[in-house]
Coordinates of C-alpha atoms in Angstrom, one line a residue:
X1 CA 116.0 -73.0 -6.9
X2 CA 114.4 -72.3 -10.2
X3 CA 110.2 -73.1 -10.1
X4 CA 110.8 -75.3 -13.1
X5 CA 113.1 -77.6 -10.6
X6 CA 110.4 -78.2 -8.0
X7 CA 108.4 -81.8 -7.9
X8 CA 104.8 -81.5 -8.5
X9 CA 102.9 -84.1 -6.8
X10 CA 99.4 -83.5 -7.8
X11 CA 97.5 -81.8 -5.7
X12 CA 97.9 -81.1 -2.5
X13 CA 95.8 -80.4 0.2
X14 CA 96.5 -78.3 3.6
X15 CA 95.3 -78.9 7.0
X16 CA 94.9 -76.9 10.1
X17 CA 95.0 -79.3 13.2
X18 CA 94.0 -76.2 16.5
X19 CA 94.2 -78.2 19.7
X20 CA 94.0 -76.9 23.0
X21 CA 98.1 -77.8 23.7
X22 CA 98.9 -77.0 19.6
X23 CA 98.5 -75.5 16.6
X24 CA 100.1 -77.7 13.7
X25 CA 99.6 -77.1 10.1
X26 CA 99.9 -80.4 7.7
X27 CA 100.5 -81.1 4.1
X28 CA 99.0 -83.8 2.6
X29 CA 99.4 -85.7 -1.2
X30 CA 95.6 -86.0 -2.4
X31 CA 96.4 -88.8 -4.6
X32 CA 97.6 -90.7 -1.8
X33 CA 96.6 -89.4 1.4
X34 CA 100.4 -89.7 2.0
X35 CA 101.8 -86.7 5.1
X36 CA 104.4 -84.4 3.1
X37 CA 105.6 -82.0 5.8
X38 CA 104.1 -80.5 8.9
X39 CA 105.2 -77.8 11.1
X40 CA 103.5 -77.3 15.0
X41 CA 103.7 -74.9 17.6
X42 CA 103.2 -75.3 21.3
X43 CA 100.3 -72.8 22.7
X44 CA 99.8 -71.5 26.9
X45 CA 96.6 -72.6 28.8
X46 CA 96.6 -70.0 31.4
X47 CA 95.2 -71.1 34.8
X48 CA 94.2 -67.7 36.5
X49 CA 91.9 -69.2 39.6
X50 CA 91.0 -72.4 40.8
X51 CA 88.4 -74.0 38.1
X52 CA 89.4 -71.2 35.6
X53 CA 91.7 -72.4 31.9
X54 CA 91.9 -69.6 29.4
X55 CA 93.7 -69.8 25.8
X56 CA 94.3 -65.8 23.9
X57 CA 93.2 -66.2 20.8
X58 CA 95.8 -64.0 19.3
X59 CA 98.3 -66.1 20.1
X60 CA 96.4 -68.9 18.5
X61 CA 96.4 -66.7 15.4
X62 CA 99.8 -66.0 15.4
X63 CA 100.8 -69.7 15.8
X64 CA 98.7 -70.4 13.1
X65 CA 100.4 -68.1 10.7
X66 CA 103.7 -69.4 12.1
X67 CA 102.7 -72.9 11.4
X68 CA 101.4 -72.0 7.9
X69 CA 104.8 -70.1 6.9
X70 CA 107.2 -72.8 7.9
X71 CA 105.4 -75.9 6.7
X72 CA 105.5 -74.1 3.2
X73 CA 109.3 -73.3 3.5
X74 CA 109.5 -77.1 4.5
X75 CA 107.8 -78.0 1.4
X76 CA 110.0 -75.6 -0.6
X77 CA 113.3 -77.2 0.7
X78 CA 111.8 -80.5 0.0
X79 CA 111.8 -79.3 -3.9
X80 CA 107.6 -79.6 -3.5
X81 CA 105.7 -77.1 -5.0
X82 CA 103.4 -75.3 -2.8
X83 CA 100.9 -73.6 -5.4
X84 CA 99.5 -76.9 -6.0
X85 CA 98.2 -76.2 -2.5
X86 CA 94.1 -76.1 -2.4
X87 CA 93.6 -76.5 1.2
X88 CA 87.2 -78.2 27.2
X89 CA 87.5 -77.7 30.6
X90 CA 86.6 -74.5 32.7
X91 CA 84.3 -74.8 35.7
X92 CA 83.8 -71.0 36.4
X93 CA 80.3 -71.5 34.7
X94 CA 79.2 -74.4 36.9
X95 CA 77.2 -71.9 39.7
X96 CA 75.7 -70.3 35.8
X97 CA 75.0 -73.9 35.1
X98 CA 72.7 -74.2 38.4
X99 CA 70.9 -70.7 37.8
X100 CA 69.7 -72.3 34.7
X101 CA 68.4 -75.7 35.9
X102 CA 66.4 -74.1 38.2
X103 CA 64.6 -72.7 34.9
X104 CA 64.1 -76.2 33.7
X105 CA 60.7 -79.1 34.9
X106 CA 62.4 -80.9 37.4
X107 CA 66.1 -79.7 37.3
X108 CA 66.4 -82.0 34.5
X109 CA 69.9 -81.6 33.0
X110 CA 68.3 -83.4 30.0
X111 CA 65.7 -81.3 29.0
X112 CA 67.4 -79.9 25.6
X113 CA 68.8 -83.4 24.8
X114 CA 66.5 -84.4 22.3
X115 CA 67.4 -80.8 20.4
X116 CA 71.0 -80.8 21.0
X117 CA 72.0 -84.2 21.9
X118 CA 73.9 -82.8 24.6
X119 CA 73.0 -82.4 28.3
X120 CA 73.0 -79.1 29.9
X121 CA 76.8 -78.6 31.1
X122 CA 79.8 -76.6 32.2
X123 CA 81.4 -77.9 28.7
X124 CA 79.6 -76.8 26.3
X125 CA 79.8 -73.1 24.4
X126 CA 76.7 -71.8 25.3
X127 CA 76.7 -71.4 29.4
X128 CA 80.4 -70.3 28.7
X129 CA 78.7 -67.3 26.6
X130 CA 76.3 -66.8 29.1
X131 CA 78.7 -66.6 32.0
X132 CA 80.7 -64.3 29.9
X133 CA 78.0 -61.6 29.0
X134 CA 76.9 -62.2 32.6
X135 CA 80.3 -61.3 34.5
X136 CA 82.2 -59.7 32.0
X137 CA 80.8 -55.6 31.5
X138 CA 82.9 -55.0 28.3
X139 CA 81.8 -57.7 26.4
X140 CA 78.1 -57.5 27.5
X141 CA 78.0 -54.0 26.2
X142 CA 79.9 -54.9 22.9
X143 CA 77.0 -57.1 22.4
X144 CA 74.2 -54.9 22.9
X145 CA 75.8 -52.2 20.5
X146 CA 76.5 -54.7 17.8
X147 CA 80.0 -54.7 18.3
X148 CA 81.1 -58.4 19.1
X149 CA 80.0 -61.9 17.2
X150 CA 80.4 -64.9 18.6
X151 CA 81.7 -68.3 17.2
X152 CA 84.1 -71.2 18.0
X153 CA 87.8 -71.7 17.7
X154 CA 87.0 -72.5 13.7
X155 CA 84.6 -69.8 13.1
X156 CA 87.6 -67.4 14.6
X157 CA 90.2 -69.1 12.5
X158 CA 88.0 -68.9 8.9
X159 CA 87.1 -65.1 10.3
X160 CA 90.7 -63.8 10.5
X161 CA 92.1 -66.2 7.3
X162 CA 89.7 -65.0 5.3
X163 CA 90.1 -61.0 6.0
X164 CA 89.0 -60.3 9.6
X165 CA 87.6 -56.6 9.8
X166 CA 88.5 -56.1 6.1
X167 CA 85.3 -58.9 4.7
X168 CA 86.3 -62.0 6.8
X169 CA 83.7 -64.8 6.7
X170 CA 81.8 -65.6 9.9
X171 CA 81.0 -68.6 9.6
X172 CA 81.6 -72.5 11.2
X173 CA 79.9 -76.0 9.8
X174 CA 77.6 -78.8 11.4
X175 CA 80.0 -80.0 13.2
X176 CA 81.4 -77.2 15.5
X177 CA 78.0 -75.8 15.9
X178 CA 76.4 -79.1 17.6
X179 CA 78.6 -78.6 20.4
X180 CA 77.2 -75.3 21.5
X181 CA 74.0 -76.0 22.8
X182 CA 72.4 -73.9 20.3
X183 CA 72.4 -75.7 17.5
X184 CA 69.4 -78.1 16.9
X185 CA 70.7 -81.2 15.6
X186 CA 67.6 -82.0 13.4
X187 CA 66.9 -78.7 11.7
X188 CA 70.5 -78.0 11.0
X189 CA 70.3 -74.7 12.3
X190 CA 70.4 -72.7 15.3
X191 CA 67.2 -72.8 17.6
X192 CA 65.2 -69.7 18.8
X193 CA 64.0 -71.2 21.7
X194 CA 67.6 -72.4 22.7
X195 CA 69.2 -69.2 22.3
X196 CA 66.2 -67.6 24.0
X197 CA 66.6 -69.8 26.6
X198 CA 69.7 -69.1 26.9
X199 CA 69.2 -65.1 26.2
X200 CA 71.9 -65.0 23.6
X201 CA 71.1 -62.9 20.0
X202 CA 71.2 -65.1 17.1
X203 CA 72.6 -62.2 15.1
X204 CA 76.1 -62.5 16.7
X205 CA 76.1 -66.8 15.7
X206 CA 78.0 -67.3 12.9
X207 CA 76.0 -69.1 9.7
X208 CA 76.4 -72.6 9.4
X209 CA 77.7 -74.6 6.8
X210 CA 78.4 -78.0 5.6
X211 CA 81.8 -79.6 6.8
X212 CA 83.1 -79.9 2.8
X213 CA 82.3 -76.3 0.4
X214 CA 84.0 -73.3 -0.7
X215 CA 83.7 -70.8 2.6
X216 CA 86.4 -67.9 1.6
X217 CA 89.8 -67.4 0.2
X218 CA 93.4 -67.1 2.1
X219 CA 93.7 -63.2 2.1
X220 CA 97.1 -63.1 3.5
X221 CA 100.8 -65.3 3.7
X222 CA 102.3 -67.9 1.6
X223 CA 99.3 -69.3 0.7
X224 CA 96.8 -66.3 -0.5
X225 CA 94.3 -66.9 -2.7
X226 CA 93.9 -70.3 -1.4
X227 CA 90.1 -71.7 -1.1
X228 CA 89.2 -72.5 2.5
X229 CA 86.9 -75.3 1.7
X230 CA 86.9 -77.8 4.9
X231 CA 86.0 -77.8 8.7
X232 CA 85.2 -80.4 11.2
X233 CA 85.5 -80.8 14.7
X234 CA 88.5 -82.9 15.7
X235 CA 86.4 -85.8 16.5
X236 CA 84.6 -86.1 13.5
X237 CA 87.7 -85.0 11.4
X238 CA 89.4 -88.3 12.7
X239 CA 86.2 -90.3 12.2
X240 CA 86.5 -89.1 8.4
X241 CA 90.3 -89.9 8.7
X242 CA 90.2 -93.5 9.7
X243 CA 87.0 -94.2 6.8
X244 CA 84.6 -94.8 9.3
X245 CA 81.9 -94.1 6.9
X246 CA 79.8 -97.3 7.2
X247 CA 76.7 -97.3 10.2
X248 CA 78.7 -99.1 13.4
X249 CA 82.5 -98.1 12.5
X250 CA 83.7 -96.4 15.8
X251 CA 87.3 -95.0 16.5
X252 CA 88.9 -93.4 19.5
X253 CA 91.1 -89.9 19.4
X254 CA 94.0 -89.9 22.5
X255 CA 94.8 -86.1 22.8
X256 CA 94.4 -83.8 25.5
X257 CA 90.9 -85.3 26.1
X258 CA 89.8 -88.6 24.6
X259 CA 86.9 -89.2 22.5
X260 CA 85.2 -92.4 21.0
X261 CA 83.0 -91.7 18.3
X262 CA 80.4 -94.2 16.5
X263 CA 78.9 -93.7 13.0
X264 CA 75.0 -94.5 13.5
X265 CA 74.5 -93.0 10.1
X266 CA 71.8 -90.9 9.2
X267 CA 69.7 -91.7 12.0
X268 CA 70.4 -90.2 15.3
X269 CA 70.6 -92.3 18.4
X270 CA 69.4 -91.0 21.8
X271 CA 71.9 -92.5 24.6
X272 CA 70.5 -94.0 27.5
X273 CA 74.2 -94.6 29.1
X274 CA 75.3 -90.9 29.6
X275 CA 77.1 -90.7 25.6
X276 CA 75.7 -87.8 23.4
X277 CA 74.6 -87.6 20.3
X278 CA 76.6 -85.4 17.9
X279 CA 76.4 -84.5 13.9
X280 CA 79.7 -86.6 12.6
X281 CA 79.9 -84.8 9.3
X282 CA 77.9 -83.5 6.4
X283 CA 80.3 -83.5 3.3
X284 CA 78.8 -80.7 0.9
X285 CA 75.8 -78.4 1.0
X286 CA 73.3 -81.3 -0.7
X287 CA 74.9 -83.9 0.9
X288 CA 73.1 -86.1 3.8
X289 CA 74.3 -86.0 7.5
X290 CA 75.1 -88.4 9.6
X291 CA 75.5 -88.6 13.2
X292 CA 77.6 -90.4 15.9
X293 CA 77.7 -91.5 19.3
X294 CA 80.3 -90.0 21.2
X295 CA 81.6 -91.2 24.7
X296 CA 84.1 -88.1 25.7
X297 CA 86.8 -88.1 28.7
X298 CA 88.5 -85.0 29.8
X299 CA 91.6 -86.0 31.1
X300 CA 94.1 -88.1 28.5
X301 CA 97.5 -86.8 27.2
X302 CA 96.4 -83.5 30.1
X303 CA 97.2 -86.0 32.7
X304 CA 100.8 -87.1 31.5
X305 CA 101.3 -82.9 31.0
X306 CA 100.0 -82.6 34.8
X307 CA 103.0 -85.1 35.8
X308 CA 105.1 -83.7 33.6
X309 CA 104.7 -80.0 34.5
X310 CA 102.9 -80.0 38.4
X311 CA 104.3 -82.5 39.2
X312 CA 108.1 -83.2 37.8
X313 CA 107.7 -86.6 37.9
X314 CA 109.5 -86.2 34.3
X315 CA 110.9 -83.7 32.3
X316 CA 109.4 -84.7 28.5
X317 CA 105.9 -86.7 27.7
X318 CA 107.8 -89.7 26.3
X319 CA 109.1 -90.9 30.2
X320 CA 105.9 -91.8 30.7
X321 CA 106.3 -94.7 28.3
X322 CA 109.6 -95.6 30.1
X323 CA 108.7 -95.0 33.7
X324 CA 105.4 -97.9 33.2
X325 CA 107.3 -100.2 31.2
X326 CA 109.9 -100.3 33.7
X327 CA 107.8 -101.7 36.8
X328 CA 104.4 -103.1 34.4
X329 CA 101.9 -102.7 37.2
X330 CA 100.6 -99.9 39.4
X331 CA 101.2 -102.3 42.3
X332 CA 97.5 -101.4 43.4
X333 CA 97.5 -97.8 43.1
X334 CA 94.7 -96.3 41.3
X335 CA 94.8 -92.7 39.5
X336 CA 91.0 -91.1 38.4
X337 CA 92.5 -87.8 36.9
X338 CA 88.7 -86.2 37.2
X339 CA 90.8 -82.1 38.0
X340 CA 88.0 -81.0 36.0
X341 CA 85.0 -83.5 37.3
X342 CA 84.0 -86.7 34.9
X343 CA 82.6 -86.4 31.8
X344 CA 80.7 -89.6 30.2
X345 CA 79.0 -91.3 31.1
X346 CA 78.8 -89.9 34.8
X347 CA 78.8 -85.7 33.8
X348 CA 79.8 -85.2 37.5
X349 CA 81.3 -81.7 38.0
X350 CA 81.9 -82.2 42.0
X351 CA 84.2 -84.8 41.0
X352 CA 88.2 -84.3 41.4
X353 CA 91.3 -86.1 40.6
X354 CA 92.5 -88.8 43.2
X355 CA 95.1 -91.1 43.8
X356 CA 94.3 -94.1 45.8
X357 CA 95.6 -97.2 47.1
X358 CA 99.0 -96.0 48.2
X359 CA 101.6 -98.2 50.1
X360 CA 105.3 -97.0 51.3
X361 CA 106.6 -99.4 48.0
X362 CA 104.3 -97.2 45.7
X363 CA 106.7 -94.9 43.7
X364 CA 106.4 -92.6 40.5
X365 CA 106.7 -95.7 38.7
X366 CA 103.5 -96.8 39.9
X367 CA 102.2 -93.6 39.4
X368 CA 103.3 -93.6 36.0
X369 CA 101.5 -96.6 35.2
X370 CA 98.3 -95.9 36.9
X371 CA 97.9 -92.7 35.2
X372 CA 98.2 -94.4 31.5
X373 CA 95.9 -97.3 33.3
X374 CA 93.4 -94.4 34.2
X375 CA 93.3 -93.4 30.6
X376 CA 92.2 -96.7 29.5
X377 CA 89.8 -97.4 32.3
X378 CA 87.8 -94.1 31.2
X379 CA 87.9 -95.7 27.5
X380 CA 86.0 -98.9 28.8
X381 CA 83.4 -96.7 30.3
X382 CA 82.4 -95.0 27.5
X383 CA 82.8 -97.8 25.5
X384 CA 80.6 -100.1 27.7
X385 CA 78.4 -97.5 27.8
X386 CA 78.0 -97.3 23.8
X387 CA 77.8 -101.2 23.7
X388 CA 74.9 -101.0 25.4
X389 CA 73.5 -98.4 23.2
X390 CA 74.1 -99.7 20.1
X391 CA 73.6 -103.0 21.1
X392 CA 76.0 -105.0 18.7
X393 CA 79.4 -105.0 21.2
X394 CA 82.5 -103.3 19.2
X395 CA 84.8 -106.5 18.5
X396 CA 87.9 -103.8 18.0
X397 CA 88.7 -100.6 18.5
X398 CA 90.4 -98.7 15.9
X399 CA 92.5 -95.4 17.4
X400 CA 94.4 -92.6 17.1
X401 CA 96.3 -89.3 18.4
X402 CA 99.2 -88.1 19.8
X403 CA 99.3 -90.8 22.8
X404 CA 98.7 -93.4 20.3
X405 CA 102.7 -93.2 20.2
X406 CA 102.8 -94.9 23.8
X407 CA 102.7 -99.1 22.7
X408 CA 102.6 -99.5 26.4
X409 CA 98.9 -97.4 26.3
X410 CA 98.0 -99.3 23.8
X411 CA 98.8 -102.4 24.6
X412 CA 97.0 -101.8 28.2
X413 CA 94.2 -100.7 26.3
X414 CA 93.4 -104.0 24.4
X415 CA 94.1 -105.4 27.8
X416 CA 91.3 -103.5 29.5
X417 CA 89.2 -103.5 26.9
X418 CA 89.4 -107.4 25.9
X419 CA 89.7 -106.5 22.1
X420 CA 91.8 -106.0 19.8
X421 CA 93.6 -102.5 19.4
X422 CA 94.0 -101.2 15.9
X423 CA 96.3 -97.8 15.2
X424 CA 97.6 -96.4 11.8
X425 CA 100.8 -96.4 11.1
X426 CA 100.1 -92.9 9.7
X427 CA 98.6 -91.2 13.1
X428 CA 97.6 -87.6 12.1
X429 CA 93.8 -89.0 11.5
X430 CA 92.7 -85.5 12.6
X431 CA 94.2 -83.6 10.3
X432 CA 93.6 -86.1 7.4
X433 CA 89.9 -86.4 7.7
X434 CA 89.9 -82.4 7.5
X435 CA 92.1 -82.5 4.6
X436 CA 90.0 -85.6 2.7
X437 CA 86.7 -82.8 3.4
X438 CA 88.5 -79.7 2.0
X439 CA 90.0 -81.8 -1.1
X440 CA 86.4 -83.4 -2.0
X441 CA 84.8 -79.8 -1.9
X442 CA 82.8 -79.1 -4.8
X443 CA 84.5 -76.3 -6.7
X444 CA 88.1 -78.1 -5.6
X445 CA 87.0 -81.7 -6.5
X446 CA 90.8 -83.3 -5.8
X447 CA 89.9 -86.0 -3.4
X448 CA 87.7 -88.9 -3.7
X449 CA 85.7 -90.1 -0.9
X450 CA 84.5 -93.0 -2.8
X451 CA 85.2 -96.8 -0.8
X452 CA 87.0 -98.0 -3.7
X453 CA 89.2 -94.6 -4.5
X454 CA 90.5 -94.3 -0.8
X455 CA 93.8 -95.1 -0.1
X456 CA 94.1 -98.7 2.2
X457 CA 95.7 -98.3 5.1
X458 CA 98.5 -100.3 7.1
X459 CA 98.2 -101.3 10.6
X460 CA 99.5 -101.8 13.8
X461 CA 97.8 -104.4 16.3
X462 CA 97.7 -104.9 19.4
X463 CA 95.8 -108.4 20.8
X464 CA 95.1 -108.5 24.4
X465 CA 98.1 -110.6 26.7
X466 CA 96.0 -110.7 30.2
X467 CA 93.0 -112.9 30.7
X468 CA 89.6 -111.4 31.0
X469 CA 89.1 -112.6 34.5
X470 CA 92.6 -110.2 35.7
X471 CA 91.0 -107.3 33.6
X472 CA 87.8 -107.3 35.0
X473 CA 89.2 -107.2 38.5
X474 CA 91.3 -104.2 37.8
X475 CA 88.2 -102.3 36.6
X476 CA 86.5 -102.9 39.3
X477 CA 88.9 -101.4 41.4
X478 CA 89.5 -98.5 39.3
X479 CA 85.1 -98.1 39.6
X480 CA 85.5 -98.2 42.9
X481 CA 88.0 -95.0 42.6
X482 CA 85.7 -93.3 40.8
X483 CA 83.5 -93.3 43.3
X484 CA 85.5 -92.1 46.2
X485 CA 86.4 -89.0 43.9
X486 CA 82.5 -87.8 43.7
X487 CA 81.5 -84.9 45.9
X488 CA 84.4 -83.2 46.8
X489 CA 83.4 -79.9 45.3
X490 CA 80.6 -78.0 46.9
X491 CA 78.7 -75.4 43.8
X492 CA 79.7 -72.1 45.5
X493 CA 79.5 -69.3 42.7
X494 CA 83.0 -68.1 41.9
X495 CA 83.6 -64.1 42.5
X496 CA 84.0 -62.4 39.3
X497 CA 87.0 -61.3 39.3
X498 CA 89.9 -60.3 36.5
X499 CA 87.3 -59.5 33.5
X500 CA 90.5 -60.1 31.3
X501 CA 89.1 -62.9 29.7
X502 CA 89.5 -63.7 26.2
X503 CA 87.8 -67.6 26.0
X504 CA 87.1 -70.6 28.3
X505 CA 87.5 -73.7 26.8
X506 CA 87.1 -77.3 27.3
X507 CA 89.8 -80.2 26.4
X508 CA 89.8 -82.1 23.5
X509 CA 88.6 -80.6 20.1
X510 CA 90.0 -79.8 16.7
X511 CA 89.5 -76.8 15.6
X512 CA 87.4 -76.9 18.7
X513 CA 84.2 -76.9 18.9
X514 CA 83.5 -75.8 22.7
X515 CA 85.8 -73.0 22.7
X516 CA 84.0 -69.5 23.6
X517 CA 85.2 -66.8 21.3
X518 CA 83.8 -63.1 20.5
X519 CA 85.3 -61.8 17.8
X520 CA 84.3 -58.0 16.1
X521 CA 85.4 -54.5 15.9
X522 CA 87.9 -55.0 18.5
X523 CA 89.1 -58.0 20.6
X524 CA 87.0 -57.5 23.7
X525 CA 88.8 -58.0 26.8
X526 CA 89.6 -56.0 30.3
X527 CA 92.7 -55.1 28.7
X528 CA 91.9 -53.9 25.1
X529 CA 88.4 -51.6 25.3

């Protein structure tokens, strides 16, 4: 096919979604936010020990690349011309975790809240690091002979696309670098006494950036030469994609984890009901930033890939949907999918996945159902929980992800929740709200973020079918689960063991934020000195 065949479009703006299950790479029409072709790729979580999830970050490079390369031959078959292109989990640290409190006044897992806006954690980048340069020989000495940096999953991603050892850029945005625990939240930049506290050098942290400018070129693939010019962390990437620019908007992300953010503008709100308080965006260098609420749940779509693959209760995700609609009750049996302990609002690491309430009539079915139920139970905590915060109750919740796809989810959520439900009939929020940054970057200037230039967007619904007094009942129950899954773990340091470690990472961000990744000379692992 001759160039002067292809359809231009205007401009078009490209979209790296990283997840912890997948890398994808989207394509979307700036002019009208519409999805032109994507192309994903499945990636391993490797599960070496009890407690212990690891990802190898080469692989994630390579898919990627892979992703990259096929959603532009896509794009090319589709007679689209492509250079109009301008583009959480791991408990291994909890004994590291301990060692540290007992530095703090009063064991207080809140000390650095008011900093951070996070409490002191196994999920968060910083103890991760720590346990790393604590257990790991190879990557401890990389360190002290200025051999290794250290960023997140973005950071690593902008590094390599931009040149790796031959001039990559090392750097991630506002965003990504709030979730370490060394980022101060107020100052914009990382904090001495944090990473003192923590004994990590600042000179391996990666420079920080707004979420929307210019950081490096593509040096390599179909796309070279093409400006990198946006990052966000997936939660704030699909608060940007659903327009949830105005002080109170809130949304909710169904992935791997799930995550319910709340604009609260430029002022940051201190939670008193176990959420944190996160940057949501900063879109350009002289822009303002604003900051969110965020209620976050480990265990989402992971729980339908535990049945799925642990369990083989079915063979794809999508049986899920089938399996619940079939019976349309758990028949009593409650499922708190805490494998990795319980996030917000209780941050309870001894806490570990139980089902309860069996009889001899309960079948996978049941299971089934409780499992999507569980989902939406931990979405009425944290959404109870930022209620109270806020103080001015959410009267819907507008959602998105991958599970989103489920109508019976949904439809159980607005149940739960006793609101409204409101999805997107376009569902890739994530990757949109990264591509709205990159396109609205100053020196690429293709996309508007102006109220009256966005695009409007059509909707599903879904109105709750069960009276309040039924819902409130079942929540009650499921609370009641949760606690008879607390305490089960005692905090017994794990042995150190294989030192072939290449990152620990929690569920549930784009381009994610928590992910522990050193990246230098050499990649630093037992296996490649």
């Amino acid at each position: 096919m001759a160039a002067s065949d292809r359809v231009a479009l205007g401009p078009l703006v490209g979209s790296i979604d990283q997840g912890t299950s997948s890398s994808r790479f989207l394509v979307f029409n700036a002019k009208t936010a519409e999805l032109l072709s994507h192309h994903q790729v499945e990636i391993q979580q490797k599960f070496p020990k009890e407690g212990w999830v690891e990802q190898d970050p080469k692989e994630i490079l390579k898919s990627v690349y892979e992703c990259v390369e096929r959603t532009c031959e896509k794009l090319q078959q589709l007679n689209i011309d492509i250079t109009n292109i301008k583009v959480w989990l791991d408990l291994r640290t909890q004994s590291t975790v301990e060692r540290l409190l007992k530095r703090i006044p009063g064991n207080n897992k809140s000390f650095f809240k008011f900093r951070t806006g996070l409490p002191l954690s196994t999920y968060f980048s910083a103890v991760k690091l720590r346990w790393l340069l604590d257990n790991v020989e190879e990557i401890r000495q990389a360190v002290d002979n200025g051999r290794a940096m250290f960023g997140t999953i973005d950071s690593w991603l902008i590094w390599c696309l931009t040149g790796g050892k031959n001039g990559g850029v090392h750097c991630t945005d506002v965003t990504n670098a709030s979730r370490t625990m060394l980022f101060n939240i107020h100052s914009l930049d990382w904090d001495p006494e944090l990473c003192q506290f923590f004994d990590i050098p600042m000179e391996i942290l990666p420079k920080v950036r707004s979420s929307s400018e210019i950081y490096g070129l593509m040096k390599s693939g179909a796309l070279t030469g093409v400006p990198i010019s946006g990052c966000l962390g997936d939660q704030s990437a699909a608060l940007v994609g659903q327009m949830c620019f105005q002080d109170g908007q809130a949304k909710n992300t169904y992935g791997t984890g799930c995550f319910l953010l709340c604009n609260t503008g430029q002022k940051s709100v201190f939670s008193e009901h176990g959420l944190l308080t996160t940057i949501a965006y900063k879109l350009g260098r002289d822009k303002p930033v604003c900051y969110a609420l965020e209620g976050s749940v480990a265990i989402a779509g992971a729980v339908v890939r535990w049945l799925r693959d642990n369990l083989g209760i079915v063979k794809t995700s999508q049986e899920i949907e089938k399996l619940a609609a079939e019976v349309g009750t758990s028949y009593g049996c409650y499922f708190v999918p805490a494998f990795s302990g319980l996030y917000a609002p209780y941050w309870e690491p001894s806490a570990r996945g139980i089902i309860c309430g069996l009889t001899q009539f309960t079948n996978k079915n049941h299971i089934a159902f409780a499992a999507l139920e569980a989902v939406c139970f931990q979405t009425r905590e944290i959404l109870d929980a930022m209620n109270k915060d806020c103080g001015i109750p959410l009267s819907q919740l507008q959602v998105d992800g991958g599970m989103t796809n489920n109508k019976v989810l949904m439809q159980l959520q607005s149940d739960i929740l006793c609101i409204p439900v409101v999805k997107p009939s376009m569902p890739e929020t994530t990757a949109l709200g990264a591509a709205m940054a990159a396109g609205a970057a100053e020196g690429v200037g293709i996309w508007s973020l102006n109220p009256g230039d966005l695009t409007a967007v059509t909707c599903e619904r879904f109105e709750p079918q069960i009276n309040p007094e039924e819902s409130e009942y079942r929540y009650a129950r499921w609370k009641k689960a949760v606690m008879k899954s607390m305490g089960w773990e005692t905090s017994e340091a794990p042995s150190n063991g294989d030192t072939s470690i290449f990152c620990s990472l929690p569920l549930g961000f784009f381009i994610m934020s928590s992910m522990v990744m050193l990246i230098g000379a050499k990649y630093i692992s037992g296996n490649d000195k």
